[in-house]
Amino acid sequence: MIIDCHGHYTTAPGELQKFRDAQIAGLKDSSLAAPSDKLNISDDQIRASLEGAQLKLQRERGTDLTIFSPRASAMAHHIGNEATSLKWTRICNDLIHRVCTLYPENFVGVCQLPQSPGVAPVNSSAELERCVKELGFIGCNLNPDPSGGHWNSPPLTDRHWYPLYEKMVELDVPAMVHVSSSCNPNFHATGAHYINADTTAFMQFLTSDLFNDFPTLRFIIPHGGGAVPFHWGRYRGLAQDLKRPPLEELLLKNVFLDTCVYHLPGIELLTKVIPIDNILFGSEMVGAVRGIDPRTGHYYDDTKRYIDALPLSAADKKKIFEDNARRVYPRLANKLDAVKAAKR
Ligand SMILES: [Zn+2]
């Protein structure tokens, strides 16, 4: 089985964005506020939005299941206040739930959190619990920078975040560390802000004792871990200089990287320096880079091709494609069993 741990609903019907536009307009002029919290989107519209995109690409590329979440760049936690974020988040998560209900063999849900700058992360716990317990989601996306590029929240390792981690541990769900759009013109969202955040989160974990406090807490750092694999020697050396334990001991039981790296040499490096047990297959399709590489004739984000081309054992490839995801997302097993039982 091939599990893609990183997919977003980037092709949602236009009504979703219309709701968001109205919500944002309503922040400036309350007479323009969105009239309803209910989205007027039919099941057929949802099917049409996926059939020619994510589902078609799953079939063409030979992947089975996508761990699916709302469009990350649209989370935009910096817009409005906590109530704005909560309303938008619930609407996005409910839509993911409808996708997963229509296509239980193809998608399993991961939620957006209703974060907001300056608001305690524990305030996201109720929505996380709703998504896991009521909607059957298996994880969340956690934005380390709800300000959208100004980085004025405490580091992920600060006690500020601990009450939310307690809820994650209680529910036994991991978080993908995932920023959203950037409102700081210095940082292009997908080209700089995302990759900076991945690298930043890793270094925060390296300098802290977070995983002593939460031995079972798990994070996926997406986009291949940002700059981390390329600079693995720097991080090993920094840990050594800082008198930290070796990285295997310090964080590799808790931190995992995906394979959203869009060329073969990058994936080769990733799998050479990061233990195979810490790598989860991901493509982030349809997402950050949508074109075809003229040098290969294939989509940049068809990351399965790169892994297929590696000289790894079948057992190692199975770890990347399936086993590691099952370990990091323990709730996945129940979902897959339920799908199997429904087919019988
Ligand atoms: Zn993403």
mmCIF file of N, CA and C and ligand atoms in Angstrom, residues 6 8 72 178 194 223 284, ligand 1:
data_model
loop_
_atom_site.group_PDB
_atom_site.id
_atom_site.type_symbol
_atom_site.label_atom_id
_atom_site.label_comp_id
_atom_site.label_asym_id
_atom_site.label_seq_id
_atom_site.Cartn_x
_atom_site.Cartn_y
_atom_site.Cartn_z
ATOM 1 N N HIS A 6 0.942 13.647 2.711
ATOM 2 C CA HIS A 6 0.896 15.103 2.597
ATOM 3 C C HIS A 6 0.125 15.529 1.344
ATOM 4 N N HIS A 8 -3.201 18.352 0.182
ATOM 5 C CA HIS A 8 -4.133 19.409 0.600
ATOM 6 C C HIS A 8 -5.269 19.520 -0.424
ATOM 7 N N ALA A 72 -3.099 24.516 2.896
ATOM 8 C CA ALA A 72 -2.301 25.097 3.977
ATOM 9 C C ALA A 72 -2.116 26.599 3.814
ATOM 10 N N HIS A 178 3.360 22.951 9.886
ATOM 11 C CA HIS A 178 3.059 23.511 8.562
ATOM 12 C C HIS A 178 2.638 24.961 8.673
ATOM 13 N N TYR A 194 7.858 28.349 3.844
ATOM 14 C CA TYR A 194 7.673 26.936 4.186
ATOM 15 C C TYR A 194 9.010 26.301 4.583
ATOM 16 N N HIS A 223 8.165 18.885 3.460
ATOM 17 C CA HIS A 223 9.078 19.412 2.427
ATOM 18 C C HIS A 223 10.490 18.880 2.652
ATOM 19 N N GLU A 284 2.629 16.232 -1.559
ATOM 20 C CA GLU A 284 1.975 17.543 -1.505
ATOM 21 C C GLU A 284 1.333 17.887 -2.847
HETATM 22 ZN ZN ZN B 1 1.668 21.157 2.580
#
